[in-house]
Tab-separated table of C-alpha atoms in Angstrom:
chain	number	residue	atom	x	y	z
W	1	MET	CA	17.647	-14.676	-12.116
W	2	LYS	CA	16.806	-10.694	-11.541
W	3	PHE	CA	15.332	-10.599	-15.858
W	4	PHE	CA	14.077	-13.678	-15.133
W	5	ALA	CA	11.026	-13.237	-12.830
W	6	PRO	CA	9.476	-10.375	-14.181
W	7	VAL	CA	9.991	-11.659	-17.285
W	8	LEU	CA	8.017	-14.500	-16.517
W	9	LEU	CA	5.613	-12.585	-14.567
W	10	ALA	CA	4.967	-10.551	-17.634
W	11	VAL	CA	4.772	-14.012	-20.255
W	12	LEU	CA	1.828	-15.337	-17.681
W	13	CYS	CA	-0.053	-12.345	-17.531
W	14	ALA	CA	0.186	-11.873	-21.186
W	15	SER	CA	-1.160	-15.338	-22.043
W	16	GLY	CA	-3.001	-15.960	-19.212
W	17	PRO	CA	-6.747	-16.820	-21.098
W	18	ALA	CA	-4.529	-19.349	-22.882
W	19	LEU	CA	-3.081	-20.681	-19.024
W	20	ALA	CA	-6.998	-21.135	-17.949
W	21	ASP	CA	-7.554	-23.026	-20.492
W	22	GLN	CA	-5.256	-25.694	-20.246
W	23	SER	CA	-3.917	-25.559	-17.434
W	24	GLY	CA	-6.850	-24.137	-14.295
W	25	TYR	CA	-4.604	-21.476	-14.432
W	26	ASN	CA	-5.738	-17.365	-13.383
W	27	ALA	CA	-3.928	-14.303	-14.749
W	28	PRO	CA	-3.650	-12.386	-12.098
W	29	LYS	CA	-5.985	-9.819	-11.331
W	30	ALA	CA	-4.894	-5.928	-10.607
W	31	LEU	CA	-5.494	-5.209	-6.891
W	32	LEU	CA	-5.172	-1.236	-7.784
W	33	ASP	CA	-3.640	0.400	-10.518
W	34	THR	CA	-3.857	4.376	-9.977
W	35	ARG	CA	-1.321	7.198	-10.692
W	36	GLU	CA	-3.054	8.914	-7.579
W	37	THR	CA	-3.282	8.999	-3.659
W	38	THR	CA	-6.431	8.469	-1.827
W	39	THR	CA	-6.326	11.545	-1.287
W	40	GLY	CA	-6.242	12.766	-4.999
W	41	GLN	CA	-2.872	13.981	-5.316
W	42	GLU	CA	-0.574	12.929	-8.174
W	43	LEU	CA	2.404	10.229	-7.185
W	44	ALA	CA	5.841	11.862	-7.401
W	45	TRP	CA	8.368	9.107	-6.940
W	46	PRO	CA	11.290	10.520	-4.994
W	47	LYS	CA	15.123	10.962	-5.830
W	48	GLY	CA	17.750	9.527	-4.913
W	49	GLN	CA	18.575	5.289	-4.139
W	50	ALA	CA	15.462	3.350	-4.991
W	51	ARG	CA	14.678	1.009	-1.879
W	52	VAL	CA	11.096	-0.895	-1.278
W	53	THR	CA	10.726	-1.478	2.374
W	54	SER	CA	7.517	-3.834	3.409
W	55	LEU	CA	6.226	-4.765	6.760
W	56	ILE	CA	2.920	-6.062	8.412
W	57	VAL	CA	1.410	-3.853	10.270
W	58	THR	CA	-1.059	-5.104	12.899
W	59	LEU	CA	-3.603	-2.913	14.851
W	60	MET	CA	-6.278	-5.008	17.431
W	61	PRO	CA	-9.803	-3.286	17.621
W	62	GLY	CA	-9.866	-0.248	18.545
W	63	GLN	CA	-6.035	0.531	17.902
W	64	GLU	CA	-4.750	3.444	16.142
W	65	THR	CA	-1.778	3.762	14.395
W	66	GLY	CA	-1.155	7.769	15.934
W	67	ARG	CA	0.128	10.172	14.137
W	68	HIS	CA	1.810	10.103	10.565
W	69	ARG	CA	3.001	10.646	7.105
W	70	HIS	CA	4.754	9.090	4.042
W	71	PRO	CA	7.191	11.553	2.207
W	72	VAL	CA	7.048	8.857	-0.263
W	73	PRO	CA	4.818	6.696	-2.106
W	74	THR	CA	3.682	3.879	0.043
W	75	LEU	CA	0.894	0.949	-1.103
W	76	GLY	CA	-1.041	-0.892	1.629
W	77	TYR	CA	-2.890	-4.231	1.055
W	78	LEU	CA	-5.512	-5.057	3.847
W	79	LEU	CA	-4.884	-8.619	4.590
W	80	ASP	CA	-7.944	-9.346	7.388
W	81	GLY	CA	-10.543	-6.690	8.732
W	82	GLU	CA	-10.586	-3.427	8.774
W	83	LEU	CA	-9.286	0.291	8.472
W	84	THR	CA	-10.524	3.667	9.238
W	85	ILE	CA	-7.805	6.908	7.872
W	86	SER	CA	-8.544	9.928	9.591
W	87	TYR	CA	-6.401	12.800	7.268
W	88	ASP	CA	-5.972	16.117	7.876
W	89	SER	CA	-6.899	17.583	4.145
W	90	SER	CA	-9.560	15.052	3.715
W	91	PRO	CA	-12.119	13.150	4.905
W	92	ALA	CA	-11.468	10.294	6.397
W	93	GLN	CA	-11.817	6.467	3.938
W	94	ARG	CA	-12.957	3.396	4.975
W	95	PHE	CA	-10.974	0.372	3.393
W	96	VAL	CA	-11.890	-3.483	4.710
W	97	ALA	CA	-9.811	-7.374	3.796
W	98	GLY	CA	-9.145	-7.018	0.700
W	99	GLU	CA	-8.827	-3.766	-0.389
W	100	ALA	CA	-5.367	-1.913	-2.014
W	101	LEU	CA	-5.263	1.737	-1.515
W	102	ILE	CA	-1.718	4.241	-1.902
W	103	GLU	CA	-1.663	6.527	0.511
W	104	ALA	CA	-1.450	10.320	0.959
W	105	LEU	CA	1.817	11.931	0.501
W	106	ASN	CA	3.335	14.220	3.298
W	107	THR	CA	-0.098	14.365	4.647
W	108	TRP	CA	-0.231	14.306	8.357
W	109	HIS	CA	-2.745	11.121	8.724
W	110	ASN	CA	-4.047	8.297	11.763
W	111	GLY	CA	-5.409	4.739	11.171
W	112	ARG	CA	-7.374	3.083	13.358
W	113	ASN	CA	-9.298	-0.415	13.593
W	114	THR	CA	-13.185	-0.026	13.396
W	115	GLY	CA	-14.017	-3.495	13.825
W	116	SER	CA	-13.548	-6.108	15.801
W	117	VAL	CA	-11.015	-8.347	14.251
W	118	PRO	CA	-7.482	-7.631	13.996
W	119	ALA	CA	-6.236	-5.476	11.057
W	120	ARG	CA	-3.545	-6.811	9.126
W	121	VAL	CA	-2.363	-4.548	6.284
W	122	LEU	CA	0.755	-5.464	3.871
W	123	VAL	CA	2.550	-2.618	3.778
W	124	PHE	CA	5.762	-1.584	0.384
W	125	PHE	CA	7.256	1.764	0.751
W	126	ALA	CA	8.746	2.706	-2.331
W	127	GLY	CA	11.228	5.276	-0.626
W	128	VAL	CA	14.731	6.332	-1.106
W	129	ASP	CA	17.851	5.422	0.409
W	130	GLY	CA	18.579	7.866	3.657
W	131	VAL	CA	14.886	8.842	3.649
W	132	ALA	CA	12.811	7.503	5.989
W	133	PRO	CA	9.395	6.128	4.640
W	134	VAL	CA	7.560	7.412	8.014
W	135	GLU	CA	7.525	10.138	10.388
W	136	HIS	CA	5.649	10.173	13.601
W	137	ALA	CA	3.733	13.781	14.565
W	138	HIS	CA	5.767	14.007	18.516
């Protein structure tokens, strides 16, 4: 089964146009295709036993994440709302529902819901055993 799902996805992606003609299926569209973080850093995978963690972060209007950083590649996808991220080393960036991002590596930052509705972010950490994917400032 572990082998089947990736193979099926690859086949569906490769044959998307043909499937669309016969069944109405539309091939998946990439949300993000990059080798860099939002601040222009080159992606680097951590060494060690791979561990993927995912969660949904919900911030109410005006609510903040607090200063934190990620030692592992982190993908975020805004399900709802608006989020502005302020970085110590780069200008702030605004993201809205439907946008994806690769968070800065080892860079202190703070996310704030700058919209008028709850912001929900689906987050995936590409980490390793023994390394927390988030470090909060004290």
